[in-house]
Structures are given as C-alpha cells and as structure tokens.
PDB file of C-alpha atoms in Angstrom:
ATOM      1  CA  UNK A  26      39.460 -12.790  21.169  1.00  0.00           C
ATOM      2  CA  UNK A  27      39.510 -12.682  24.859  1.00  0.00           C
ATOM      3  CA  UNK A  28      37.022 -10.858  27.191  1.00  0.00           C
ATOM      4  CA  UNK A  29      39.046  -8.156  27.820  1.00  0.00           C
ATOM      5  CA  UNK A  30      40.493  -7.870  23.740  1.00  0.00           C
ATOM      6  CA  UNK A  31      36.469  -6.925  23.257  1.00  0.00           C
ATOM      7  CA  UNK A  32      36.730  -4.468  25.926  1.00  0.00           C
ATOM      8  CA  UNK A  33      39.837  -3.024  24.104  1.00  0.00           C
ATOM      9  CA  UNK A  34      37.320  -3.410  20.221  1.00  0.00           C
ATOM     10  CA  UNK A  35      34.114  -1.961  22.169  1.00  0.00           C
ATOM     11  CA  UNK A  36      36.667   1.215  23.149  1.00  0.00           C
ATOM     12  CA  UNK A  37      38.306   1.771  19.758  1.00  0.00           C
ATOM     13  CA  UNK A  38      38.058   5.201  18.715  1.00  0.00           C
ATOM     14  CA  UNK A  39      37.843   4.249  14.526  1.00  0.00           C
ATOM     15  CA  UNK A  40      34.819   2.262  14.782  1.00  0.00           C
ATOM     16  CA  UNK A  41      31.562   3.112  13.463  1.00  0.00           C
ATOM     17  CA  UNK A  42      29.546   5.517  15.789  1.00  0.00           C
ATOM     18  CA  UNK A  43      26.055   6.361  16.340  1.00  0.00           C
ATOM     19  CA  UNK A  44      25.874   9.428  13.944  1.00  0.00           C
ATOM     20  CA  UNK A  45      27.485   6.987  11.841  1.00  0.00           C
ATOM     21  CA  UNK A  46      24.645   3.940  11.875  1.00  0.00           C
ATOM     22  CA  UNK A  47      22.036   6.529  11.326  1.00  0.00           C
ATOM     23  CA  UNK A  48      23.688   7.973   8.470  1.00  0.00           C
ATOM     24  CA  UNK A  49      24.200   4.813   6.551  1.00  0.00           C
ATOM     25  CA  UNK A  50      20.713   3.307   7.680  1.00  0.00           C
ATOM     26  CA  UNK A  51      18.686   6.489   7.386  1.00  0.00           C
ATOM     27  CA  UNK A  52      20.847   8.899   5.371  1.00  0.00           C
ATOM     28  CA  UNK A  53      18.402  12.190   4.738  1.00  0.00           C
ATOM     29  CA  UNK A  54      15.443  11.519   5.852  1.00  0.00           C
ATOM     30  CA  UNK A  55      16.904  11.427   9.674  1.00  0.00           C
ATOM     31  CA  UNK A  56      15.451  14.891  11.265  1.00  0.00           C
ATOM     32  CA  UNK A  57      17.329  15.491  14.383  1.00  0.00           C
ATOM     33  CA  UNK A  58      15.340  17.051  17.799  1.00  0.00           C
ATOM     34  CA  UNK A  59      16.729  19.445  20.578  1.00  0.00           C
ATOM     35  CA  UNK A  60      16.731  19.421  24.445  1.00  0.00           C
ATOM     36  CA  UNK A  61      14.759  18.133  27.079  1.00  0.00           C
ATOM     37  CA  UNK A  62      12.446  21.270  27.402  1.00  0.00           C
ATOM     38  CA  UNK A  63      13.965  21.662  31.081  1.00  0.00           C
ATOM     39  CA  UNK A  64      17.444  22.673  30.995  1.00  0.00           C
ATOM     40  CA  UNK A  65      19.553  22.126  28.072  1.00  0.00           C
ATOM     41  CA  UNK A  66      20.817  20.418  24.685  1.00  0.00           C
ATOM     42  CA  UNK A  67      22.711  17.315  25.628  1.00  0.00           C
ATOM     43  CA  UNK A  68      24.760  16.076  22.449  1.00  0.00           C
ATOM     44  CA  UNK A  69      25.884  12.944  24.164  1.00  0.00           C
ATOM     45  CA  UNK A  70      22.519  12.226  23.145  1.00  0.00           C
ATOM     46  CA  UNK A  71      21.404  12.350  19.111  1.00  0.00           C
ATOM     47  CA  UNK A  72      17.610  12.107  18.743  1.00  0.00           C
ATOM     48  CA  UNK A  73      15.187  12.511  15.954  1.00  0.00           C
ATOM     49  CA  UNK A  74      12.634  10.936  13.654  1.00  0.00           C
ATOM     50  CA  UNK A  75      13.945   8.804  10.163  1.00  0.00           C
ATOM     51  CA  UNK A  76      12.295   6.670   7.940  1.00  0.00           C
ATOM     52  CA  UNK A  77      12.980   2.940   7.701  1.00  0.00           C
ATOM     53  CA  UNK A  78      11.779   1.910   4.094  1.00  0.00           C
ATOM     54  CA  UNK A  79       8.200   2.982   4.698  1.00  0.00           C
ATOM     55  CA  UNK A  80       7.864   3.239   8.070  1.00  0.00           C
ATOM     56  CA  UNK A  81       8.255   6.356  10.347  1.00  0.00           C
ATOM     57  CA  UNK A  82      10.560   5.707  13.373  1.00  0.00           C
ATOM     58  CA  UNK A  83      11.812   7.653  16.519  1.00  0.00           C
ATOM     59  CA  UNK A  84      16.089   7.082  16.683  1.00  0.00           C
ATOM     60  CA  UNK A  85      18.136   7.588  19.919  1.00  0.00           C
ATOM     61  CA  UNK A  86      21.519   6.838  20.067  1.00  0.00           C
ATOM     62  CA  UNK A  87      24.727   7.886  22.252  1.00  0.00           C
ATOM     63  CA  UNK A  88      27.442   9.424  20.350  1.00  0.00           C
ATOM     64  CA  UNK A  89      30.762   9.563  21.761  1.00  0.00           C
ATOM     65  CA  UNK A  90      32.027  11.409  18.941  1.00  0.00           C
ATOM     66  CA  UNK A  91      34.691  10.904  16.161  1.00  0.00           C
ATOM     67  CA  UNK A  92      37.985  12.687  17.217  1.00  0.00           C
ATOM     68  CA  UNK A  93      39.355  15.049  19.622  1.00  0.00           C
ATOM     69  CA  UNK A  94      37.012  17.891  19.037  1.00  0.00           C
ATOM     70  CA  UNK A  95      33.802  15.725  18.737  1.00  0.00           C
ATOM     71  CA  UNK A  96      34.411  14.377  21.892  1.00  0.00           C
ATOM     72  CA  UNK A  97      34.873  17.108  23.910  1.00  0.00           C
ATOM     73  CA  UNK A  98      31.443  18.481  22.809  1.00  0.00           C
ATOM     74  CA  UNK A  99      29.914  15.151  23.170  1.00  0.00           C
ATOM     75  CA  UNK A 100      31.113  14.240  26.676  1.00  0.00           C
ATOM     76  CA  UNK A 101      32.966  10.963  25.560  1.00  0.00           C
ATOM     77  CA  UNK A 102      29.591   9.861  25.481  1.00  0.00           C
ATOM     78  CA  UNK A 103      28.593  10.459  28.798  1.00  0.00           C
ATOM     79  CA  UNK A 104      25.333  11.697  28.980  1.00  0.00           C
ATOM     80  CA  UNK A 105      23.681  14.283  31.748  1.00  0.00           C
ATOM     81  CA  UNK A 106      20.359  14.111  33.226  1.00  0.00           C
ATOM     82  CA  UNK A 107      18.806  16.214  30.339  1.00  0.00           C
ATOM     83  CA  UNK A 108      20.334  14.017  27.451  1.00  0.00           C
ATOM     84  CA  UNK A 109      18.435  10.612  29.374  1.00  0.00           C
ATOM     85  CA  UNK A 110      15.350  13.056  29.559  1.00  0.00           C
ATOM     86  CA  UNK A 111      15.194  14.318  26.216  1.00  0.00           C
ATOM     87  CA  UNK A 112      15.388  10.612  25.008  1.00  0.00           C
ATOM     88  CA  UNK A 113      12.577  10.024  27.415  1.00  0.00           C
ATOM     89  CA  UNK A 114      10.537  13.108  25.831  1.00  0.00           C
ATOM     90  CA  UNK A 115      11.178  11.513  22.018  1.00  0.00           C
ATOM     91  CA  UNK A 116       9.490   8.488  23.053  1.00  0.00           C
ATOM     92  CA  UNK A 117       6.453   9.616  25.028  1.00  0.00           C
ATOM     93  CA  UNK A 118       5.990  11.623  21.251  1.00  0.00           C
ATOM     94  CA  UNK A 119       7.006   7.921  19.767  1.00  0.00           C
ATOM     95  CA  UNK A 120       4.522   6.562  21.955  1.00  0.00           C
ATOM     96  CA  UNK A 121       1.824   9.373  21.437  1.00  0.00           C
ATOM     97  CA  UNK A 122       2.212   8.511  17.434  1.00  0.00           C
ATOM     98  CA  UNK A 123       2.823   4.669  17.700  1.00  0.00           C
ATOM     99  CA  UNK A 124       6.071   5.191  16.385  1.00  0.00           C
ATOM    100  CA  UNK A 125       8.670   2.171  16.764  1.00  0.00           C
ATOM    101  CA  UNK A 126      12.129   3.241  18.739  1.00  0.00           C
ATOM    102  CA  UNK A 127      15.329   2.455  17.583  1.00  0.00           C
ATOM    103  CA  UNK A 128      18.194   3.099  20.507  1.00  0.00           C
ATOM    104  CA  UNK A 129      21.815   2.653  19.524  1.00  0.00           C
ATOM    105  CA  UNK A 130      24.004   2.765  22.717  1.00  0.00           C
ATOM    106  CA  UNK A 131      27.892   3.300  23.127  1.00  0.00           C
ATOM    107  CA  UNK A 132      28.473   4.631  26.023  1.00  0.00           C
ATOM    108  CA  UNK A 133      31.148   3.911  29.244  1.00  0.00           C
ATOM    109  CA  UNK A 134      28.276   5.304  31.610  1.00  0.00           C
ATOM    110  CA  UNK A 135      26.065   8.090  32.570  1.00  0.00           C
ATOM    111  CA  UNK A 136      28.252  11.476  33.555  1.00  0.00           C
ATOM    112  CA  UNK A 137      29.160  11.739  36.722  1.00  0.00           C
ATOM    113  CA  UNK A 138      30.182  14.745  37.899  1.00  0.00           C
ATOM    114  CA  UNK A 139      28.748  16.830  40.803  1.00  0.00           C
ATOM    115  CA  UNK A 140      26.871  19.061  37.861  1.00  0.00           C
ATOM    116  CA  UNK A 141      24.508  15.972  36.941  1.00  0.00           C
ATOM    117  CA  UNK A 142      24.046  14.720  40.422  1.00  0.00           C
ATOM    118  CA  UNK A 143      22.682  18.361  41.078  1.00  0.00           C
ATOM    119  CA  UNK A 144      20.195  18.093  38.260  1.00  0.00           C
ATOM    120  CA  UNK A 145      19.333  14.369  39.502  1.00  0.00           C
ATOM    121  CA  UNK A 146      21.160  11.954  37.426  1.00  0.00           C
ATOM    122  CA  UNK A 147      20.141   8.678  39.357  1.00  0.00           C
ATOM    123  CA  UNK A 148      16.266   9.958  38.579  1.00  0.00           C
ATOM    124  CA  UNK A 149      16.533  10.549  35.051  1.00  0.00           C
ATOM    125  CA  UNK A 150      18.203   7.491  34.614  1.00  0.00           C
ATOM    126  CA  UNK A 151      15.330   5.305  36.798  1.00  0.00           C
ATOM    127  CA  UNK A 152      12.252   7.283  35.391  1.00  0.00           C
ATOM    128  CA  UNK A 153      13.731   6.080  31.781  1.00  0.00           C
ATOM    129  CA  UNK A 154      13.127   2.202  33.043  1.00  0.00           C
ATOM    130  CA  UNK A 155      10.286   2.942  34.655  1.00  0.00           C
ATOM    131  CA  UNK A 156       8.571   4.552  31.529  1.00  0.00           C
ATOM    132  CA  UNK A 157      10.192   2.457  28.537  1.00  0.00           C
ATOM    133  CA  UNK A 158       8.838  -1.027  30.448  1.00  0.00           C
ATOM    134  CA  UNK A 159       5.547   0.367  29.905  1.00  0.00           C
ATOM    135  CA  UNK A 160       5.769   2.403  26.510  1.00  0.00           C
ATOM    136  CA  UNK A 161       2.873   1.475  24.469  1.00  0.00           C
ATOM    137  CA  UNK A 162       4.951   1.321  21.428  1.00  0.00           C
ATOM    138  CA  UNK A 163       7.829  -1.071  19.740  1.00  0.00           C
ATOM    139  CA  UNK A 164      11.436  -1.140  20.867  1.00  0.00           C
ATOM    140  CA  UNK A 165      14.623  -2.022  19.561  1.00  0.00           C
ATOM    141  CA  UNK A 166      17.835  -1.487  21.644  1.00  0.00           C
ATOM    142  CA  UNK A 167      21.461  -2.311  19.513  1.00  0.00           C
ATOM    143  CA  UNK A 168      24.592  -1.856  21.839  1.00  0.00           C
ATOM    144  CA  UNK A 169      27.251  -1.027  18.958  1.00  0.00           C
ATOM    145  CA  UNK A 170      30.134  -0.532  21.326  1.00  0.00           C
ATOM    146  CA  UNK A 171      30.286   0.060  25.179  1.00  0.00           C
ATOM    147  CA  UNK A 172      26.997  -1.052  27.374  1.00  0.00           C
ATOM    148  CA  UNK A 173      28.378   0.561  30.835  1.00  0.00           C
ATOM    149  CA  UNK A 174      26.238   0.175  33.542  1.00  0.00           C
ATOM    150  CA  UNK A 175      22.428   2.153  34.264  1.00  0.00           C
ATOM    151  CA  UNK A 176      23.748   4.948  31.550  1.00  0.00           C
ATOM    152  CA  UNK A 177      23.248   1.900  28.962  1.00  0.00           C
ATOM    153  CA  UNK A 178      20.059   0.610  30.387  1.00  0.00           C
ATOM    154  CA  UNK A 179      18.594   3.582  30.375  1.00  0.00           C
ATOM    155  CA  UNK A 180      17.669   3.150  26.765  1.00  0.00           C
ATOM    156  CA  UNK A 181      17.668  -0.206  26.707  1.00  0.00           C
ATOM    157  CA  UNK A 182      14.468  -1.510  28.489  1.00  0.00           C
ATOM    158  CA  UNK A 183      13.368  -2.752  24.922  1.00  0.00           C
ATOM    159  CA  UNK A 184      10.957  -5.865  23.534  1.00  0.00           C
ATOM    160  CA  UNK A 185      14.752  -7.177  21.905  1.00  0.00           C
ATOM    161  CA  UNK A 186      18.473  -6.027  23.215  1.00  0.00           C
ATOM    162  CA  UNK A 187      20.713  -6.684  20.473  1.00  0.00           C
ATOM    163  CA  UNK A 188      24.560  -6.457  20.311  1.00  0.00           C
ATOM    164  CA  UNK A 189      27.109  -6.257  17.796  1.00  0.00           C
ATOM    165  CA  UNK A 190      29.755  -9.078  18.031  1.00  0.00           C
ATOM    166  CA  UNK A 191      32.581  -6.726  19.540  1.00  0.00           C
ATOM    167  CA  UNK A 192      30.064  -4.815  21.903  1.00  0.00           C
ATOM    168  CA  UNK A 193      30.547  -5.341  25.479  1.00  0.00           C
ATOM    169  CA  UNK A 194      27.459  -4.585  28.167  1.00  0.00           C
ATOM    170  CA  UNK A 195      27.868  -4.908  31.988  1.00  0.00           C
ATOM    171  CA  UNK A 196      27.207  -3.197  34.887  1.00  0.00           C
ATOM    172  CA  UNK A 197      30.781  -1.702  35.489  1.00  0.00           C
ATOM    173  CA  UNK A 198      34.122  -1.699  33.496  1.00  0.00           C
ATOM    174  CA  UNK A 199      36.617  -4.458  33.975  1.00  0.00           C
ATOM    175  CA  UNK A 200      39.193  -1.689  35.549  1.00  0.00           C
ATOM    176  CA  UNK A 201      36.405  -0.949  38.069  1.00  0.00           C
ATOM    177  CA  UNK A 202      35.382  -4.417  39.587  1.00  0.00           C
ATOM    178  CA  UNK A 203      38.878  -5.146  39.386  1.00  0.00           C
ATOM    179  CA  UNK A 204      39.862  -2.247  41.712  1.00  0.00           C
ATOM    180  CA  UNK A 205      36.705  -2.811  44.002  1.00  0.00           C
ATOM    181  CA  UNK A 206      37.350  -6.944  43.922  1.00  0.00           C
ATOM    182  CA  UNK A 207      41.800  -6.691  44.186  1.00  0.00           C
ATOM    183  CA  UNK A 208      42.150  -3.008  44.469  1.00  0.00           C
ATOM    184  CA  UNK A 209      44.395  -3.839  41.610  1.00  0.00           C
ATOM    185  CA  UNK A 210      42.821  -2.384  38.081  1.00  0.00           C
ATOM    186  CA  UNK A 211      45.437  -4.698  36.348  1.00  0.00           C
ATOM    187  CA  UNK A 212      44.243  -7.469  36.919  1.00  0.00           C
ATOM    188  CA  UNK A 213      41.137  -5.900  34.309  1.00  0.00           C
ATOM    189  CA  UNK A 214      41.604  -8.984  31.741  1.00  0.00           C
ATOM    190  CA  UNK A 215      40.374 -11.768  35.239  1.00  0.00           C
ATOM    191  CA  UNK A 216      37.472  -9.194  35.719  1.00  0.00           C
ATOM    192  CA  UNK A 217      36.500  -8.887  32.172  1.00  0.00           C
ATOM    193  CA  UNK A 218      36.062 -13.005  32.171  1.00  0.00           C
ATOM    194  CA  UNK A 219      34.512 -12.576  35.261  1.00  0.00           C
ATOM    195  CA  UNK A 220      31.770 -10.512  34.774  1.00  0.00           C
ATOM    196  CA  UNK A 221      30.661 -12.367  31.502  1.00  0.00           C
ATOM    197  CA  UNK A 222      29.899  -8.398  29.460  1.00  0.00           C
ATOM    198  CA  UNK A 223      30.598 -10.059  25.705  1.00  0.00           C
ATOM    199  CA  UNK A 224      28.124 -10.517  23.235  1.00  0.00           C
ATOM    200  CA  UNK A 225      28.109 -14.425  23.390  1.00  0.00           C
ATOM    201  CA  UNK A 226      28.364 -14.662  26.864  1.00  0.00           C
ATOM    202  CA  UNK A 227      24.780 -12.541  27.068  1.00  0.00           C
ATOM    203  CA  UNK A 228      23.451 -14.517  24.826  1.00  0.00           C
ATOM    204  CA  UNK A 229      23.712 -17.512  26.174  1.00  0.00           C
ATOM    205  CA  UNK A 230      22.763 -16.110  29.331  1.00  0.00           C
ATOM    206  CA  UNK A 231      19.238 -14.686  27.688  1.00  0.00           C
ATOM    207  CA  UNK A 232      20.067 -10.882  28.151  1.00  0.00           C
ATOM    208  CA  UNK A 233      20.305 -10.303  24.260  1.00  0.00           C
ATOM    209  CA  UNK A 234      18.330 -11.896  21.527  1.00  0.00           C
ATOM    210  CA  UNK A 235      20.207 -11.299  19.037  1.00  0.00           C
ATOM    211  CA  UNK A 236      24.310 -11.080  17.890  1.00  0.00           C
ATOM    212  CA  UNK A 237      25.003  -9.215  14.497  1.00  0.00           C
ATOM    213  CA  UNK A 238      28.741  -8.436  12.720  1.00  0.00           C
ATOM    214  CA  UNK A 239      30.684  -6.123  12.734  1.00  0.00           C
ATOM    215  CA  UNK A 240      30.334  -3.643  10.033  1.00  0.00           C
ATOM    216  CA  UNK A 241      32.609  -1.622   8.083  1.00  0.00           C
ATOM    217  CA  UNK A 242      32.292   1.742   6.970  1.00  0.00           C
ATOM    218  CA  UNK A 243      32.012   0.575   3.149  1.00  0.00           C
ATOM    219  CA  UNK A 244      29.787  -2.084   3.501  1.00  0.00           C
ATOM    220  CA  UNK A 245      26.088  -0.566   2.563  1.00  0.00           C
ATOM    221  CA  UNK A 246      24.906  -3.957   2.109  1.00  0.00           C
ATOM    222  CA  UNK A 247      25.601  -4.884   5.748  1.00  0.00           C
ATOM    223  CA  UNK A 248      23.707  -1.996   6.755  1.00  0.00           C
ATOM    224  CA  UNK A 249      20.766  -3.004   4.531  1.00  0.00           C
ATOM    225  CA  UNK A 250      20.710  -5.837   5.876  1.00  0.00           C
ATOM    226  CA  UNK A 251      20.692  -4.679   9.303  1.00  0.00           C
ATOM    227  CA  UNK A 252      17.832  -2.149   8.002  1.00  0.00           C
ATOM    228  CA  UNK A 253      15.533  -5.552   7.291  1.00  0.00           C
ATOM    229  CA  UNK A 254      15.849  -7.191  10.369  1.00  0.00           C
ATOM    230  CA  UNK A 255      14.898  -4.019  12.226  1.00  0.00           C
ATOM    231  CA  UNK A 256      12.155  -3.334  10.067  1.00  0.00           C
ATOM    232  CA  UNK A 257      10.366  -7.077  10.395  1.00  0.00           C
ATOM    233  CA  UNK A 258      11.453  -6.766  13.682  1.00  0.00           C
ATOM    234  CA  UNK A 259       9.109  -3.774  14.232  1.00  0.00           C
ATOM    235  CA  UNK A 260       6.396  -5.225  11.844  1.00  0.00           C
ATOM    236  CA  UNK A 261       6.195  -8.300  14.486  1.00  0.00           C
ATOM    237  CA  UNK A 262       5.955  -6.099  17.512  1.00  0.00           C
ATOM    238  CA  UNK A 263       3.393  -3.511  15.786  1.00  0.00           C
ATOM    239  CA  UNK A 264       1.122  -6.486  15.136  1.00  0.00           C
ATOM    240  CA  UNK A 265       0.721  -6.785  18.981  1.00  0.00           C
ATOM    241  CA  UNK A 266      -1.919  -5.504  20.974  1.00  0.00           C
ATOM    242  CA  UNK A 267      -0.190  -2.676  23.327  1.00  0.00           C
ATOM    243  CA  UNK A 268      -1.249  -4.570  26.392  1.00  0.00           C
ATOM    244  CA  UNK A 269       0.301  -7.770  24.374  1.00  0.00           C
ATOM    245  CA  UNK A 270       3.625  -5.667  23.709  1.00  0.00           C
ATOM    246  CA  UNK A 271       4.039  -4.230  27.377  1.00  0.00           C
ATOM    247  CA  UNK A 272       3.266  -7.848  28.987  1.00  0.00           C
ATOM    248  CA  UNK A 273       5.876  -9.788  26.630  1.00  0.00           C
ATOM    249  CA  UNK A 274       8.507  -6.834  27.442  1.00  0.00           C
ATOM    250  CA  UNK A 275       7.839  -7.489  31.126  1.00  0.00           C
ATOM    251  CA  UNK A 276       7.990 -11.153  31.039  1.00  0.00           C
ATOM    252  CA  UNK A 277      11.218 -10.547  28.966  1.00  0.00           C
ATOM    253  CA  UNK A 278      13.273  -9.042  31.871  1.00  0.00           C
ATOM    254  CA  UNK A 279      11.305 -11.401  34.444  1.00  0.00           C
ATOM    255  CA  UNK A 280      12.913 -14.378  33.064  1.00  0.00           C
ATOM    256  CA  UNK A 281      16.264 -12.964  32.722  1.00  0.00           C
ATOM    257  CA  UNK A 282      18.646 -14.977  35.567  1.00  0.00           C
ATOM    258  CA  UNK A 283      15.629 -17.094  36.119  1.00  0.00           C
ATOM    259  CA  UNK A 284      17.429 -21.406  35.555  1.00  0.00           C
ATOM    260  CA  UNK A 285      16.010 -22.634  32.319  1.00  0.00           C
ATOM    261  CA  UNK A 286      14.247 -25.847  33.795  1.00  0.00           C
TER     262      UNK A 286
END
C-alpha cells in the first residue's frame, strides 16, 4: 500500500471505531463520564473508567461515529474545546487515583469553527500537553485511524504512542500540504509520501514504539491480545517512581528528531 492508500484505510468509514475498541476490550465494566464541568457534553469525546483484567483504568478515545446519524452528533470526530477539557478533567481524577490512561485517537483534527475558537480551542488543546507531560500517572496513546495534527496530540503526550498498521498521524492532511506546497490538492498521493504520516515511516523515525494489526470486528482474540500488551505495558510504567515516569516521558519527546549517533 502506498502512503496515500493508508490515508484512504485510516478514512474508511467500516472500520473499527473507538466505541468499538472499548467494547470488545472492556465490554461492561466500561462506565462512561459527562462534560467538562464548564460548558458542555462533547461526544466527539467518549470518556470513562473500565477495568483491564484486574486493574482499574481511565479510557479516552475520539469517536467519529458509525454512520450518518452518529456522525452528525459526534462532529466527524472533531472535537471542541470542552471535549479536549473533559479528557483533561478524567485524567487529573486518573492522576488523583494513580489510575493508568488509555487514549484511542481517530480524529482528522480539532473543530474548527468560529464557535470553538470563541471558547479557546488553541488553549484547550496546549494546556492538554502541558498537563499530560507531567501527569503523575501511566499513559498509553493507540492512534486506530486518523492522527491529524494538535487535535491528535492532544491526547497523545503519552510514556508509548502506538499505531495500528493502517493509522496515519501527521501534522496536516495530504490534501492540505498539498494545496499550501502546489496549491493543487491533487497532487495529495506526492504529499502523503512527503510528509512520512504511516505507521512504519514513524517508527522508524522514533515517534511510535510500537505497530500492531489491523483487527477485525470478529476477532476477540486479537483484542485479547491487544488487552495484554496494554496491561504489562501499564504494569512496567506503574513500577516507576512518578518522578521516574514524568522524566522518561520527557526524555521520550526530547529525543524525537534528535540523529541517532
């Protein structure tokens, strides 16, 4: 597959959302909480607490939603200043409790309409960062679809940034650097290569530690899996001193663009 064919995968409206990974991984036990405790519900973003095997955990993911309807109410995934602050409200609780934090991201970008710029969109998204690259607590950031731009990173300032093999994460679509670059969104497939958003490409460069499959909608054992290497992946970060945890996130993102000697 190209660059640009794992844009198109990334994009596809039958693949597994975020409502979807918590339901296989969590079923039940996944307790969803409301608003931001300023303004309003945002159900771009779905929040709660879960249990993973034994293990009490905070879950934030974006959900695009799963047809017409869905998406509408969701936003396409676009999430408003109160959706980025009541994910930063479920981990200051996470953090409060020593809970680990599981963040699922599909998103195209933060919203951005005049409505969110009035209610300080570019804040909510930068007091996220700032907080979550000192949260006193594990995290675990998968990007199951679309990573697009600061509405991604805004939940993914994490100890490990996963991504699934078809997820794409960059700091603008292919359409838009090609239109800024050769005011020409055609030529999206040259940007795509370009801007080097696949999952291999970020690993190799050190942004992600980790690629996983794809899963299908049938495949429990997949998600099982999946369950077990986020649950020793917390048990190795919970066995760290918080001042060990924050200083080995830091150094994480320090060392990202930095030439391996």
């Amino acid at each position: 597959m190209t660059a640009y064919d794992k844009v198109m995968a990334a994009r596809d409206a039958n693949k597994l959302t975020s409502v979807d990974y918590i339901s296989k991984m969590f079923g039940d036990s996944f307790i969803e909480l409301h608003g931001d405790r300023r303004f309003a519900d945002d159900k771009a973003i779905v929040a709660g607490l879960a249990m993973l095997f034994d293990t009490p955990v905070t879950v934030i993911g974006i959900e695009k939603g799963r047809n017409t309807k869905e998406r509408i109410e969701r936003n396409f995934g676009q999430a408003h200043p109160e959706g980025y602050r009541k994910a930063l409200r479920l981990m200051k609780q996470a953090e409060k409790f020593h809970r680990p934090i599981l963040c699922l991201v599909d998103t195209s970008g933060a919203y951005c309409g005049i409505s969110a710029e009035e209610r300080g969109q570019g804040q909510a998204i930068a007091e996220n960062i700032l907080e979550m690259s000192t949260l006193k607590t594990p995290i675990l950031t998968i990007l199951i679809g679309e990573g697009g731009s600061g509405g991604a990173l805004a939940l993914a300032v994490a100890d490990e940034v996963w991504m699934l093999e078809n997820a794409v994460y960059s700091v603008i679509s292919p359409e838009g650097c090609a239109s800024i670059l050769w005011k020409d969104s055609s030529k999206a497939p040259q940007a795509a290569e370009a801007l080097k958003l696949t999952a291999q490409d970020l690993f190799d460069l050190g942004v992600i530690e980790r690629i996983i499959r794809q899963p299908k909608a049938e495949d429990q054992a997949m998600f099982e899996s999946l369950k077990l290497l986020i649950s020793r992946t917390f048990e190795k970060n919970l066995a760290l001193s918080s001042d060990e945890l924050v200083n080995a996130r830091y150094e994480r993102f320090r060392k990202i663009g930095v030439p391996a000697e």
